[in-house]
Structure formats: C-alpha cells, structure tokens
CSV table of C-alpha atoms in Angstrom, one decimal:
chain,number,residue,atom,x,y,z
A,300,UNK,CA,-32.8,7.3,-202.1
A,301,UNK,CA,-29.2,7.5,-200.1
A,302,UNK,CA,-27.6,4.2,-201.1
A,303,UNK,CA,-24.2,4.9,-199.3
A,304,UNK,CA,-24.6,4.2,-195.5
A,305,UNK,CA,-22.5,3.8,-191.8
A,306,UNK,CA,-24.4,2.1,-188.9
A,307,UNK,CA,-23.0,2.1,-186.0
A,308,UNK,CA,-24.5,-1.0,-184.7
A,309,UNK,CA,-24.5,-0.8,-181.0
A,310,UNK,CA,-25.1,-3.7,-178.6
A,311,UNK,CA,-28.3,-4.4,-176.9
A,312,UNK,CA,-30.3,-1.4,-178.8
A,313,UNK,CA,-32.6,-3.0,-181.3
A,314,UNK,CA,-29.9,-2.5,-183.8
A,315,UNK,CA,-30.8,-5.9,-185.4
A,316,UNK,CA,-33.5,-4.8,-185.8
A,317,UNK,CA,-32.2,-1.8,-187.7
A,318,UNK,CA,-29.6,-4.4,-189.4
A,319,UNK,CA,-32.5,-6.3,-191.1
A,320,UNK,CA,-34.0,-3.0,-192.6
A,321,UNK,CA,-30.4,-2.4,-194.3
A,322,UNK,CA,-30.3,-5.5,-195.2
A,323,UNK,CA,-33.6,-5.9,-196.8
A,324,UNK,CA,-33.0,-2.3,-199.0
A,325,UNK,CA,-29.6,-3.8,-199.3
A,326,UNK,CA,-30.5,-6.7,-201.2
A,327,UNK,CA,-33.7,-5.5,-202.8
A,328,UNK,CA,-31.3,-2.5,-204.6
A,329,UNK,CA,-28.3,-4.9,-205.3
A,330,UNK,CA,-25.8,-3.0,-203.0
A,331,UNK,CA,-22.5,-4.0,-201.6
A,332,UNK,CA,-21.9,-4.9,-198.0
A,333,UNK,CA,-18.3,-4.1,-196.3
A,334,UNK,CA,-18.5,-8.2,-194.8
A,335,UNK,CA,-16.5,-9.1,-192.6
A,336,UNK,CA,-13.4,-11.6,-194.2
A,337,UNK,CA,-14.6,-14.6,-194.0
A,338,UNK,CA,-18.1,-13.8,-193.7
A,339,UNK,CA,-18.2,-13.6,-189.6
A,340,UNK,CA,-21.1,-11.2,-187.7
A,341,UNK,CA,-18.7,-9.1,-186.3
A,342,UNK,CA,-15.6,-6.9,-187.7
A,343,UNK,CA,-13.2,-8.1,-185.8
A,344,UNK,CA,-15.3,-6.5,-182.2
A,345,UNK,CA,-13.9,-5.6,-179.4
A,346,UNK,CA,-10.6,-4.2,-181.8
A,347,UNK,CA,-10.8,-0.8,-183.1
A,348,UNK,CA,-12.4,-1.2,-186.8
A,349,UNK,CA,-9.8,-1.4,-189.5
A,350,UNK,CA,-10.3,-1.3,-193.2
A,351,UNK,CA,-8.6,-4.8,-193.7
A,352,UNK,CA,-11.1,-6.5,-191.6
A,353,UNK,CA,-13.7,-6.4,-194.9
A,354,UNK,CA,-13.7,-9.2,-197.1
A,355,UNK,CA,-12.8,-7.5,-200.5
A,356,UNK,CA,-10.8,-4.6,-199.5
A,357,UNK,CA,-7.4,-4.0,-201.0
A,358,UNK,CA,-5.7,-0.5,-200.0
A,359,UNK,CA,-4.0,-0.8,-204.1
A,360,UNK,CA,-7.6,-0.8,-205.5
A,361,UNK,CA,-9.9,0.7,-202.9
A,362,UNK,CA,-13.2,-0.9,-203.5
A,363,UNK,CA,-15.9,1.2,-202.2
A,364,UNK,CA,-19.0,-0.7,-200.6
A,365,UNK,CA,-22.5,0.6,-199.9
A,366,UNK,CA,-23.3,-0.2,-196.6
A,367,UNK,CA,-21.5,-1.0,-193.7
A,368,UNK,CA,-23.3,-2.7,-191.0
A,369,UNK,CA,-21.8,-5.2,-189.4
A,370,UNK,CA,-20.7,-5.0,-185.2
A,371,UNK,CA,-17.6,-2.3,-184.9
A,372,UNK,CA,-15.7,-0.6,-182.2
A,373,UNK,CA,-15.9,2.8,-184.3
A,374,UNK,CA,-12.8,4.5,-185.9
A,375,UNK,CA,-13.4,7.0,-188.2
A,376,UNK,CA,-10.1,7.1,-190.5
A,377,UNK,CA,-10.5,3.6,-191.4
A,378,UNK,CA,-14.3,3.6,-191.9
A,379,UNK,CA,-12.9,6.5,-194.5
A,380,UNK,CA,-11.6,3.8,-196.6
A,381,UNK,CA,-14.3,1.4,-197.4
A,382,UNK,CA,-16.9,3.7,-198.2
A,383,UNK,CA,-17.8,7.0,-200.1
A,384,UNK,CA,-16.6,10.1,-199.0
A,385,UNK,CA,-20.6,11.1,-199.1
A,386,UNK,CA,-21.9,8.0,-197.3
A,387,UNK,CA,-24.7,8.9,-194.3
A,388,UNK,CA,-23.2,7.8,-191.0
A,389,UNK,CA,-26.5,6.8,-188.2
A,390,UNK,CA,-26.3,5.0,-185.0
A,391,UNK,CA,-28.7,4.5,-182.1
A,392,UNK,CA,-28.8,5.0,-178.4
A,393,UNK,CA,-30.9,2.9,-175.9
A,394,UNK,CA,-31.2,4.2,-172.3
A,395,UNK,CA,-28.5,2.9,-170.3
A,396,UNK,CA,-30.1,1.8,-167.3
A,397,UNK,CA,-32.2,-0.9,-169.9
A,398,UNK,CA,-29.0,-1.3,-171.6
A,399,UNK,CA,-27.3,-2.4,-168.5
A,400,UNK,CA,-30.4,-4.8,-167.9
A,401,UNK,CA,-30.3,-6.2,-171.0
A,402,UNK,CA,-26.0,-6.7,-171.2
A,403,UNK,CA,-26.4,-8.6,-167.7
A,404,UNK,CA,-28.8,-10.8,-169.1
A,405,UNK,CA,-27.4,-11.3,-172.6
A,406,UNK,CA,-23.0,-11.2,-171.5
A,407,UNK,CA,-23.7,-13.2,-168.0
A,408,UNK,CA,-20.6,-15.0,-169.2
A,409,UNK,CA,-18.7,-12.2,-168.9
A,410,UNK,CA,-15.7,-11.9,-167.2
A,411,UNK,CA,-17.2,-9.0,-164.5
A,412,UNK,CA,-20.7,-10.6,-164.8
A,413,UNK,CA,-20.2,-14.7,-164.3
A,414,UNK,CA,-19.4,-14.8,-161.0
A,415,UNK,CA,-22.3,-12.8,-159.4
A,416,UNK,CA,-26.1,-13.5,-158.9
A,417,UNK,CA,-27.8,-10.6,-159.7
A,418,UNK,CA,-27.1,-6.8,-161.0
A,419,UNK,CA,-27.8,-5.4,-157.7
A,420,UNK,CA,-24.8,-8.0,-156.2
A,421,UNK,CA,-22.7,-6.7,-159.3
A,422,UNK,CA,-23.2,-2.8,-158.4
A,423,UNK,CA,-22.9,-2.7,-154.7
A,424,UNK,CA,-19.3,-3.4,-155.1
A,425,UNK,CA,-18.4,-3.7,-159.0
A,426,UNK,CA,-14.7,-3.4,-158.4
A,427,UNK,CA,-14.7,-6.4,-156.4
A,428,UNK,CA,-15.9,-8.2,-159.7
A,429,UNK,CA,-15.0,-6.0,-162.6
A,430,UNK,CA,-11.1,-5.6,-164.1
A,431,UNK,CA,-10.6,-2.2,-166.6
A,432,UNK,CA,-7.8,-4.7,-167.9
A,433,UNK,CA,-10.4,-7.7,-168.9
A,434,UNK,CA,-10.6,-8.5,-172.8
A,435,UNK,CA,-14.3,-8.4,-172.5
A,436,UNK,CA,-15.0,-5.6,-169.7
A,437,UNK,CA,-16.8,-3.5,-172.4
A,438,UNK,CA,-20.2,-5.5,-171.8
A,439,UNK,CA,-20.2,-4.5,-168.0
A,440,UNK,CA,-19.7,-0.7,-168.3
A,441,UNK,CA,-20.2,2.1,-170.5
A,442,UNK,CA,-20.8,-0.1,-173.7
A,443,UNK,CA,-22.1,2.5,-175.6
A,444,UNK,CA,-18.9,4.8,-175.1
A,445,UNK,CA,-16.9,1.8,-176.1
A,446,UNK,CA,-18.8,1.6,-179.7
A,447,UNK,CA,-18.4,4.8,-180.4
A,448,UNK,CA,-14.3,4.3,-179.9
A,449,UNK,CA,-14.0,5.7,-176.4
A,450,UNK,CA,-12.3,4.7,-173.1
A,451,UNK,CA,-15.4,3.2,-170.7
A,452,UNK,CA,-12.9,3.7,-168.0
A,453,UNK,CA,-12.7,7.3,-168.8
A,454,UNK,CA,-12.9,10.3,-166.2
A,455,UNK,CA,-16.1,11.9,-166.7
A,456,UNK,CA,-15.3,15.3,-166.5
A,457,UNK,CA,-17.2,18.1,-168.2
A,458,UNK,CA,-14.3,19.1,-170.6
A,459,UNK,CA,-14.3,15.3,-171.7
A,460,UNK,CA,-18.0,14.4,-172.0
A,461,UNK,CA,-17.9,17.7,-174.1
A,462,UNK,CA,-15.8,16.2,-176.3
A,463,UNK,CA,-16.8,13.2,-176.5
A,464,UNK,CA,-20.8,14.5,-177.8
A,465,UNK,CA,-18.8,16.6,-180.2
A,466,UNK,CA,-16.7,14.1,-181.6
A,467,UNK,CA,-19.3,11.6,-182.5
A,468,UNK,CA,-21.7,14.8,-183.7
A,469,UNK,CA,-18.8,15.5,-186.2
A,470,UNK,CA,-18.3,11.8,-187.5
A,471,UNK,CA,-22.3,10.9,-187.5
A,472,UNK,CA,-25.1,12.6,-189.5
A,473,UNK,CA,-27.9,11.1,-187.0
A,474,UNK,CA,-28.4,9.6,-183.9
A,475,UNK,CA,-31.6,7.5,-183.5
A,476,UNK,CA,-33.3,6.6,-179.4
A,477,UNK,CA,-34.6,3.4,-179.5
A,478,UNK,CA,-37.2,4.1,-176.9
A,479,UNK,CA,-38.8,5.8,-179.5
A,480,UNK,CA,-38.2,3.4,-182.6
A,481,UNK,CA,-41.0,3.9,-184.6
A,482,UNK,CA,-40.3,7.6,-184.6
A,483,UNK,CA,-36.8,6.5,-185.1
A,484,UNK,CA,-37.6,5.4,-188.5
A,485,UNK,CA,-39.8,8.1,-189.7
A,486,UNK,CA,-36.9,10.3,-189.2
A,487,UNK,CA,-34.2,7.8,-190.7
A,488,UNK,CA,-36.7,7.4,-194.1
A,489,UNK,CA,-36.9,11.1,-194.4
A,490,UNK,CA,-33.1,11.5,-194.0
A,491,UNK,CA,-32.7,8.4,-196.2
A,492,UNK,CA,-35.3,9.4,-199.0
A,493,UNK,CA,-36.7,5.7,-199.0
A,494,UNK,CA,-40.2,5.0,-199.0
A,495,UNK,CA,-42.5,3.4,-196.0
A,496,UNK,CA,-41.9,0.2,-196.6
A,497,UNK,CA,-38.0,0.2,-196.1
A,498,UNK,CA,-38.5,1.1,-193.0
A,499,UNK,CA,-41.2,-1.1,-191.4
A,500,UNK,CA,-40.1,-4.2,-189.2
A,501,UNK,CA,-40.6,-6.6,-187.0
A,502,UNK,CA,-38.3,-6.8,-183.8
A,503,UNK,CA,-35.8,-9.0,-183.7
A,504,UNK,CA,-33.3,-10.2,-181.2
A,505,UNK,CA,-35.7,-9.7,-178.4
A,506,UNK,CA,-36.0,-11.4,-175.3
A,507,UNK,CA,-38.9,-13.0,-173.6
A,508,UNK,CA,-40.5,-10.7,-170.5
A,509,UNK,CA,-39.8,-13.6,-168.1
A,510,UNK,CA,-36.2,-13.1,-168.1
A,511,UNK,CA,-36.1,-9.4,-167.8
A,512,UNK,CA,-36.0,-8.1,-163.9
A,513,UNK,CA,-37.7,-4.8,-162.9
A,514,UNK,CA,-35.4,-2.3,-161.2
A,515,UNK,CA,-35.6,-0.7,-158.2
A,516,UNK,CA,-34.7,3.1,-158.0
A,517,UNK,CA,-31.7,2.8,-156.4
A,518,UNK,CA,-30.0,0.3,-158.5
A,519,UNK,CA,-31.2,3.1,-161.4
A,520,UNK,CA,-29.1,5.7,-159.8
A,521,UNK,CA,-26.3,2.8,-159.1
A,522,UNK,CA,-26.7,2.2,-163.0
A,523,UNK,CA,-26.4,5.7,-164.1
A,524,UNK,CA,-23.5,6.8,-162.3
A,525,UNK,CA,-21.6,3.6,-163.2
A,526,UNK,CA,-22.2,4.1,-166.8
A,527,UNK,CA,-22.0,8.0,-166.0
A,528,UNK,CA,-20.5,8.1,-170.2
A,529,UNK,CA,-23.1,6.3,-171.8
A,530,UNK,CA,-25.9,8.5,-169.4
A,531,UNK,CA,-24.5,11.6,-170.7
A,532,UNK,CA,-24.6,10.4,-174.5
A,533,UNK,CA,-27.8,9.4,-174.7
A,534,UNK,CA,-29.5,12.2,-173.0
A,535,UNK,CA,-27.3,14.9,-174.9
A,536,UNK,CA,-28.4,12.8,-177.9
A,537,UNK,CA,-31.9,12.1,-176.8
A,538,UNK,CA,-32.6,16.0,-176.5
A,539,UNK,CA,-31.5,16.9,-179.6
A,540,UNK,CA,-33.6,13.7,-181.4
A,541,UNK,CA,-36.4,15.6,-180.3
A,542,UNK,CA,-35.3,18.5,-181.5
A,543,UNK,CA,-34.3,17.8,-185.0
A,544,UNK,CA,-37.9,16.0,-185.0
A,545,UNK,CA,-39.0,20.0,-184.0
A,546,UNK,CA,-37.5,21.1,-186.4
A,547,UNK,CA,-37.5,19.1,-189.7
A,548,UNK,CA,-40.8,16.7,-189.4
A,549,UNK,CA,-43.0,18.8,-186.1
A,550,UNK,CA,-45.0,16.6,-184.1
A,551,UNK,CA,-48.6,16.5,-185.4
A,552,UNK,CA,-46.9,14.8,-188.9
A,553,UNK,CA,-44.7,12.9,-186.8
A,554,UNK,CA,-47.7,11.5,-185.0
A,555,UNK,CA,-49.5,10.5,-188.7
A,556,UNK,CA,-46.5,8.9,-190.1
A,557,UNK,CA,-46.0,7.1,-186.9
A,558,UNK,CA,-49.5,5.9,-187.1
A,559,UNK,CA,-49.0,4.9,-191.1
A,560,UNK,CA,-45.9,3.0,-189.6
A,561,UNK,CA,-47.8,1.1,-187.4
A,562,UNK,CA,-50.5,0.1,-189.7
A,563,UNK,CA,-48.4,-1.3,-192.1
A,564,UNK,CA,-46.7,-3.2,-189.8
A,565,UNK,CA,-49.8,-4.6,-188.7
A,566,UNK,CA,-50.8,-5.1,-192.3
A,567,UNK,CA,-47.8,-7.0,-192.7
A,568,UNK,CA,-48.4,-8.8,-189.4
A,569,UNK,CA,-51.9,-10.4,-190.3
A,570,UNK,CA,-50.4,-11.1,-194.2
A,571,UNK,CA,-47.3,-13.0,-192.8
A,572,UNK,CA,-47.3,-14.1,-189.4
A,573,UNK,CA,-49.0,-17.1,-187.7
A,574,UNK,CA,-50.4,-15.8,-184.7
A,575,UNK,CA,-49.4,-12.3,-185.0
A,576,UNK,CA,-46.1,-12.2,-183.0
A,577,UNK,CA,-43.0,-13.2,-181.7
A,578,UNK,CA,-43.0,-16.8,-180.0
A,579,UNK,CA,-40.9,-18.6,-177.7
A,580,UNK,CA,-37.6,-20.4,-179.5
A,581,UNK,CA,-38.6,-23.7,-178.8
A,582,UNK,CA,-42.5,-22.9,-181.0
A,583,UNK,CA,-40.5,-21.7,-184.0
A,584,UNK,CA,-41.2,-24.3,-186.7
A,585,UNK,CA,-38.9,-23.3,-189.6
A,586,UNK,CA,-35.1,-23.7,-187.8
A,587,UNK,CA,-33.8,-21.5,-190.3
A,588,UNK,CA,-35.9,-18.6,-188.8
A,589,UNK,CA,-34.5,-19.6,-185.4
A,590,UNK,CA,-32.6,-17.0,-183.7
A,591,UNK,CA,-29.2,-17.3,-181.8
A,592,UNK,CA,-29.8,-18.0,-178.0
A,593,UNK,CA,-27.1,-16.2,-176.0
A,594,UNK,CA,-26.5,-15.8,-172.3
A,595,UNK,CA,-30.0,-16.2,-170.0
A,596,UNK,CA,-31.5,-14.1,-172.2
A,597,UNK,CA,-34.7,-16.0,-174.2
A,598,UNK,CA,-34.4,-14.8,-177.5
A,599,UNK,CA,-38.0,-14.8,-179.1
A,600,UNK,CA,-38.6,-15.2,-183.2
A,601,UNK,CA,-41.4,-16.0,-185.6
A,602,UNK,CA,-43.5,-18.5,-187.3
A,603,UNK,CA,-43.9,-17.5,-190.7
A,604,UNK,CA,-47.6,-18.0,-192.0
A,605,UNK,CA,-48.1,-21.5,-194.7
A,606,UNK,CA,-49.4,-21.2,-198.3
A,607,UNK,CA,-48.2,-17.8,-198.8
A,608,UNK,CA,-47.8,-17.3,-202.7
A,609,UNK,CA,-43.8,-17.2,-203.5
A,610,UNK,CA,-42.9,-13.2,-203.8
A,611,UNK,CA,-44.9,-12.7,-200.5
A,612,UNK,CA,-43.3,-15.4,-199.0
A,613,UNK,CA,-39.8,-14.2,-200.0
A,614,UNK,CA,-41.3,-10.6,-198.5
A,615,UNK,CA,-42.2,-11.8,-195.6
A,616,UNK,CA,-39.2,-14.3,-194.7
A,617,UNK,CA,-36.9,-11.6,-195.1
A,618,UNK,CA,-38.5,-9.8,-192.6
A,619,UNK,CA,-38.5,-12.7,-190.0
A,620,UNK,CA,-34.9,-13.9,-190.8
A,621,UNK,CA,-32.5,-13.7,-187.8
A,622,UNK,CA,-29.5,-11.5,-188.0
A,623,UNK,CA,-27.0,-14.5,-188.9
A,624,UNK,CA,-28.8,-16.4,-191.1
A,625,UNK,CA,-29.7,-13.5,-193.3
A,626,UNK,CA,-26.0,-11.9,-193.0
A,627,UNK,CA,-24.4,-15.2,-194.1
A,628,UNK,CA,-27.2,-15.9,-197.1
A,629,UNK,CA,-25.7,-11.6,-198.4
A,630,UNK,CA,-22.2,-12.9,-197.9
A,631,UNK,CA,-22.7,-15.8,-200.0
A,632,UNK,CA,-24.4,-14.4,-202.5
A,633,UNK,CA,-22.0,-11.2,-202.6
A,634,UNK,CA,-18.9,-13.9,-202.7
C-alpha cells in the first residue's frame, strides 16, 4: 500500500469526505501528517502553500511526512519539501455549476456574496457585487482554479486553459469527479494498493436538501461562463476519469466493485448507525460528532449506534467524526 500521499483538498467537493478516509488509514498505519503549526484546519488558505506553514518542518533537517491533507492554495516547489520525492499527488473535481450552488450557500458571508439575495441576483450583474481585489473573492468565482494555484480572474483563452490542464496533469498523478464518488474510490484503492475497507465512507460535510435551490437553465449557462476556468477543468478532467477507468479497471469490474463498495457501506451502516443516515445538527446526540455549521448551509452528521462493543465502536466513530474534531484528536496525538 502507497503510504506517501498529496490531496489537494478542494472546497465544496466532498473532499472531507475524502479527508476522513486519509485520516482513518492515516492513523490505523501510524503515519505522519504535514499539520498545520499550531494545529489549525487550514495551511495558512487563501496564501500560496509554503513549506513553513507545517508544524514540524525545519528547512536544516527536512522532516518528511506521509500525508498532506489539510486545505491549500497549491504550489508545487514547496509541497516538494515536506514530502517524498515518490509521494502520489490526487485531487477531486465537483461540477462547477453545483460547486457554485454549494459556495453561495456555504461563503454567504463573503465579501461578493453578503450583500445579495440569491445567486441569480449575484450573476445578472456580478461586477456590481464582486471585487478581483477582495481577500476572499476566491469563494465567488473559479474556486477550483484558485486551489490548484491559478489566477480565477484569468483570461480564458485556449493557449491558457491548455496550460493550465497540463500543468496540474504534470504535478498530479489522479484526478477524482465527485459526481461519481463511489467510482472515485475504486479507482483511488487500485492506484493506492489499499484494501476495500480504506476506502468506504460515510459523507460528511453535507448539507440538508432544504437549503439547496434547484437551478434554472439559464443561471447554468450564467454559472458556466462565469466560472468558464473551473468548467474547462473539470470536463477536460472528467473525460479523461472515464478514460483511465477504460483503460485500467473497464466497466463491467468497475460496476462489481462499485456494488461491493456499496454493500459494505451498507454493512457498516446497519452495524454503526442509529437510523441508518445522516440527521439534522440539532438530533445529533454525542456533541463531539457534531459537525461545524457554516454560512446557510445545514450541515447534517450522525448518531452513532449505543452498546457497540469497544473496537467497533472506535471503527465506527472514526467514521462519523467531523473533519475538525478528528484533525485536532491526529494533531494532538502526533504533538
């Protein structure tokens, strides 16, 4: 199994839900986490990633860590220096129309975002609201080019987009859609050599249906040309996720190890969880399972079943712990 990993954990993408599967092979195989100093979520986001943002690292004695998960504005150079020269770099790409959705709900306090009622308000004139020189413009446009390292306020010509999708093919060794998650991580535990049960999860960090607003088709079109960047990433990057799935795995096995996915998951659904699912924040019982609440967004989480023995309950609480709490309980232990 690849110990030495990169994720590129971009916003809004179920990438904590990715974040708890590295976590959880993190701690179960005693591997080091680049932290950020002091032991915050994020390395020092919305600056361009630097190696002396991780707890731990001094450029005299370059410590190398295992995995490196935490929130980053990508740069490539530094990432060089806190982990192995052979580490596997992965990200993943959500559609950016839902991404859009999801950022207005989840940022509204944002500086382009706080002072308009809806997204359709916010895209028939976003100049009127949005600033390119705004610390925190990032959330309104083009957030997954901003991630990656790029300029969201950059012209989208051909030339540029070209190299852009070559660029972050150089730097990353996969590139996972989250529309299609499940098949996401059949693909990541092939690359990864890890077994089945690394990769099954619950999600985490999602919202409740109520406060998510269907779209009509021309804020879609609105939504894909002001994010024109992030459009052309992810279907670049969505076409050839299909193709490597072609290619290395072919879709009849695909479809069986989706299906084995999705059993165990439900295995693991009836073993740990009361009532099966997610629930509202305010029915989670146990309030260190209680997930961040953020923006307008309802953020949904788990009520872990009672009179589990202790190793299943340790099993199954890892997989219900929200990002924070289970990123603070590695730091502490690590430090």
């Amino acid at each position: 199994p690849k110990t030495d990993i990169v994720f590129l954990k971009v916003h809004k993408s179920a990438s904590s839900t990715v974040m708890n599967i590295l976590f959880r092979f993190g701690e179960m195989h005693n591997l080091t986490f680049a932290f950020p100093i002091g032991g915050g979520n994020q390395l020092f986001y919305p600056r361009h990633f630097l190696a002396r943002f991780v707890e731990g690292f001094s450029p005299s004695s370059p410590q190398r860590f295992n995995i490196l998960c935490h929130h980053m504005r990508f740069l490539q150079p530094e990432v060089h220096k806190v982990v192995s020269s052979s580490a596997f770099y992965f990200s993943i790409l959500r559609n950016p129309v839902k991404l859009m959705e999801s950022s207005f709900a989840y940022y509204k306090g944002a500086s382009a975002f706080s002072r308009v009622h809806s997204l359709e308000e916010f895209l028939r004139q976003p100049y009127h609201y949005y600033n390119p020189t705004d610390g925190d413009r990032h959330y309104a446009r083009n957030l997954m080019t901003f991630d990656f390292g790029f300029n969201p306020d950059g012209e989208v010509s051909a030339e540029r987009v070209k190299l852009m999708l070559k660029a972050i093919e150089a730097s990353f060794d996969l590139l996972l859609i989250s529309e299609y998650f499940d098949e996401s991580m059949v693909l990541l535990k092939e690359m990864l050599c890890w077994d089945l049960d690394s990769v099954v999860s619950f999600p985490l960090n999602i919202r409740d249906s109520s406060t998510k607003s269907p779209l009509s088709d021309t804020v879609v079109e609105k939504i894909k040309d002001w994010n024109r960047l992030d459009w052309e990433i992810y279907t670049h990057f969505n076409r050839t996720f299909w193709e490597r799935i072609d290619r290395d795995i072919g879709r009849e096995r695909m479809e069986r190890e989706v299906k084995a996915l999705r059993e165990r998951q439900g295995e693991l659904a009836r073993t740990c969880l009361q009532g099966l699912g997610s629930v509202a924040p305010k029915h989670i019982k146990d309030s260190s399972l209680k997930p961040l609440q953020h923006g307008s967004a309802r953020i949904l989480g788990y009520n872990l079943k009672q009179g589990l023995d202790k190793e299943t309950e340790r099993m199954c609480r890892r997989l219900v712990t929200p990002e924070l709490q289970y990123s603070s309980a590695l730091y502490k232990k690590q430090f």
